[in-house]
Each structure stands twice: as structure tokens, then as C-alpha cells.
Amino acid sequence: MGAQVHAYLMSEDARGQANFYIESLGGEIQFLTTFGETPGIPDGMKDKVMHLALTVASTNTLMMSDSFELVSYNRSICLALNYDDESEARTAYANLSEGGESKYPLALQPWGAYYGEVVDKFGVTWMITKQ
């Protein structure tokens, strides 16, 4: 028996963050459930995202939820995108950089791959590679 690992991001604005990733990387929301679909939830929580699954950059699944605590990401966990096409890697890097911080510009590295790192406007670190 096996298992799959998926990134599950806690967010202060899961819908907005998901839409940014869809615009930046291509994709679509596959599933969205709000807390309002659960009985007994206070009115202020009803529109919050309980679970959201989206496909980005072809076949990659990201999962998200609105958090009821302050969200802070750190660099100990990064999301890595590996591309076969340099122009796709450059587009993803540029799109994810909008409103964020370029840590390492996408450039040819000594090991022969293109690599760049960006922290997006939500605080998530992305490592972009073109082999």
C-alpha cells in the first residue's frame, strides 16, 4: 500500500491565494467546502474555506484552508516546481514574484540547471527549476 504527499497550506485568504496560484501557474479549483456547510457554525465563519483542492501547473495538487490563527510561513518548507521548458519556468517565476520577493533570480547554475527562488506575496517560498 502506498500514499501520496500533498502540500496543505493554511491561509488567511484561501480563495484569494488559490486564485493567485491559478492565475500564476494555470489550473483550477477542483473542490471547495466552506465552514458554512457544517451545522452550528457562527455566521462570521460561514464563508471561510474549510477545504479547498486545486490543480496547478498541469497535474499538481495543492490543498488549502482558511486558518483562524495568524499564518506565518518560514523557509524550512518550500514548494518546488520542476519544468522541462525554460520559458514556462521563467513565466512561473515572474508570476509568483508579483507582490513578493525574489530571493534568487532564475539563472543557469553551475550544476547545469536553471534555478530560482521566490517568496510569493502570501509568504510561501517557491523553488523553480528547469532541468
CSV table of C-alpha atoms in Angstrom, one decimal:
chain,number,residue,atom,x,y,z
A,1,MET,CA,0.0,0.0,0.0
A,2,GLY,CA,1.3,3.5,-0.8
A,3,ALA,CA,0.5,7.1,0.0
A,4,GLN,CA,0.7,10.4,-1.7
A,5,VAL,CA,2.1,13.6,-0.2
A,6,HIS,CA,0.3,16.9,-0.9
A,7,ALA,CA,1.1,20.3,0.3
A,8,TYR,CA,-1.7,21.6,2.5
A,9,LEU,CA,-1.4,25.4,3.1
A,10,MET,CA,-3.2,27.2,5.9
A,11,SER,CA,-4.1,30.7,4.7
A,12,GLU,CA,-5.6,33.9,5.9
A,13,ASP,CA,-7.4,34.1,2.5
A,14,ALA,CA,-7.5,30.6,0.9
A,15,ARG,CA,-9.7,31.7,-2.0
A,16,GLY,CA,-7.6,34.7,-2.9
A,17,GLN,CA,-4.4,32.7,-2.6
A,18,ALA,CA,-5.8,29.8,-4.7
A,19,ASN,CA,-6.9,32.3,-7.4
A,20,PHE,CA,-3.4,33.9,-7.4
A,21,TYR,CA,-1.8,30.4,-7.9
A,22,ILE,CA,-4.3,29.6,-10.7
A,23,GLU,CA,-3.5,32.9,-12.4
A,24,SER,CA,0.2,32.5,-11.9
A,25,LEU,CA,0.6,28.8,-12.8
A,26,GLY,CA,-2.6,27.8,-14.6
A,27,GLY,CA,-5.0,25.4,-13.1
A,28,GLU,CA,-8.4,25.2,-11.4
A,29,ILE,CA,-10.2,24.6,-8.2
A,30,GLN,CA,-11.3,21.0,-8.0
A,31,PHE,CA,-13.1,21.1,-4.7
A,32,LEU,CA,-14.2,23.8,-2.2
A,33,THR,CA,-16.1,23.4,1.0
A,34,THR,CA,-16.9,26.2,3.4
A,35,PHE,CA,-17.4,26.0,7.1
A,36,GLY,CA,-21.0,27.2,6.4
A,37,GLU,CA,-21.7,23.7,5.1
A,38,THR,CA,-21.2,22.4,8.6
A,39,PRO,CA,-24.1,22.7,11.1
A,40,GLY,CA,-23.8,25.1,14.1
A,41,ILE,CA,-21.1,27.3,12.7
A,42,PRO,CA,-21.2,31.0,13.7
A,43,ASP,CA,-22.2,33.5,11.0
A,44,GLY,CA,-18.7,35.1,10.9
A,45,MET,CA,-17.1,31.7,9.9
A,46,LYS,CA,-19.6,30.6,7.3
A,47,ASP,CA,-17.8,31.9,4.2
A,48,LYS,CA,-14.4,30.7,5.4
A,49,VAL,CA,-12.8,27.8,3.4
A,50,MET,CA,-12.7,24.6,5.3
A,51,HIS,CA,-11.1,22.6,2.5
A,52,LEU,CA,-10.0,23.6,-1.0
A,53,ALA,CA,-8.2,21.4,-3.5
A,54,LEU,CA,-6.7,23.0,-6.7
A,55,THR,CA,-4.7,21.7,-9.6
A,56,VAL,CA,-1.8,24.0,-10.6
A,57,ALA,CA,0.9,23.8,-13.3
A,58,SER,CA,-0.7,20.8,-15.1
A,59,THR,CA,-1.3,17.9,-12.6
A,60,ASN,CA,0.0,19.2,-9.2
A,61,THR,CA,-2.5,19.3,-6.3
A,62,LEU,CA,-2.4,21.9,-3.6
A,63,MET,CA,-4.8,21.8,-0.7
A,64,MET,CA,-5.7,24.8,1.4
A,65,SER,CA,-7.8,26.0,4.2
A,66,ASP,CA,-8.5,29.3,5.9
A,67,SER,CA,-6.8,29.5,9.3
A,68,PHE,CA,-8.3,31.0,12.4
A,69,GLU,CA,-4.8,31.8,13.7
A,70,LEU,CA,-2.2,34.1,12.3
A,71,VAL,CA,-0.4,32.4,9.5
A,72,SER,CA,3.3,32.7,9.2
A,73,TYR,CA,5.3,30.7,6.7
A,74,ASN,CA,9.1,30.1,7.0
A,75,ARG,CA,11.8,28.9,4.7
A,76,SER,CA,12.0,25.4,6.3
A,77,ILE,CA,9.4,24.2,3.9
A,78,CYS,CA,9.3,25.3,0.2
A,79,LEU,CA,7.2,24.3,-2.8
A,80,ALA,CA,9.4,23.1,-5.7
A,81,LEU,CA,8.3,23.3,-9.3
A,82,ASN,CA,10.4,21.5,-11.9
A,83,TYR,CA,9.9,22.4,-15.5
A,84,ASP,CA,11.1,20.9,-18.8
A,85,ASP,CA,10.7,24.2,-20.6
A,86,GLU,CA,12.7,27.3,-19.7
A,87,SER,CA,10.1,29.8,-20.8
A,88,GLU,CA,7.4,28.1,-18.6
A,89,ALA,CA,9.9,28.3,-15.7
A,90,ARG,CA,10.5,32.0,-16.3
A,91,THR,CA,6.8,32.7,-16.6
A,92,ALA,CA,6.0,30.9,-13.3
A,93,TYR,CA,8.9,32.7,-11.6
A,94,ALA,CA,7.8,36.1,-12.9
A,95,ASN,CA,4.1,35.5,-12.0
A,96,LEU,CA,4.9,34.2,-8.5
A,97,SER,CA,7.2,37.1,-7.9
A,98,GLU,CA,4.4,39.7,-8.4
A,99,GLY,CA,4.0,41.4,-5.0
A,100,GLY,CA,6.5,39.0,-3.4
A,101,GLU,CA,10.3,38.8,-3.0
A,102,SER,CA,12.8,37.5,-5.4
A,103,LYS,CA,15.3,35.5,-3.3
A,104,TYR,CA,17.4,34.1,-6.1
A,105,PRO,CA,16.9,35.2,-9.7
A,106,LEU,CA,16.2,32.3,-12.1
A,107,ALA,CA,19.5,31.7,-13.8
A,108,LEU,CA,21.8,28.9,-15.1
A,109,GLN,CA,23.5,27.3,-12.2
A,110,PRO,CA,26.9,25.5,-12.0
A,111,TRP,CA,25.2,22.1,-11.8
A,112,GLY,CA,23.7,22.7,-15.3
A,113,ALA,CA,20.0,23.5,-14.4
A,114,TYR,CA,18.2,26.8,-14.2
A,115,TYR,CA,17.2,27.6,-10.7
A,116,GLY,CA,15.4,30.5,-8.9
A,117,GLU,CA,13.7,31.1,-5.6
A,118,VAL,CA,10.9,33.4,-4.8
A,119,VAL,CA,8.7,34.1,-1.8
A,120,ASP,CA,5.2,34.9,-3.1
A,121,LYS,CA,3.0,37.7,-1.7
A,122,PHE,CA,1.5,35.2,0.7
A,123,GLY,CA,4.8,34.2,2.2
A,124,VAL,CA,5.2,30.8,0.5
A,125,THR,CA,8.7,30.0,-0.8
A,126,TRP,CA,8.8,28.5,-4.3
A,127,MET,CA,11.9,26.9,-5.8
A,128,ILE,CA,11.7,26.9,-9.6
A,129,THR,CA,13.9,24.6,-11.6
A,130,LYS,CA,14.4,23.9,-15.3
A,131,GLN,CA,16.5,20.8,-15.8
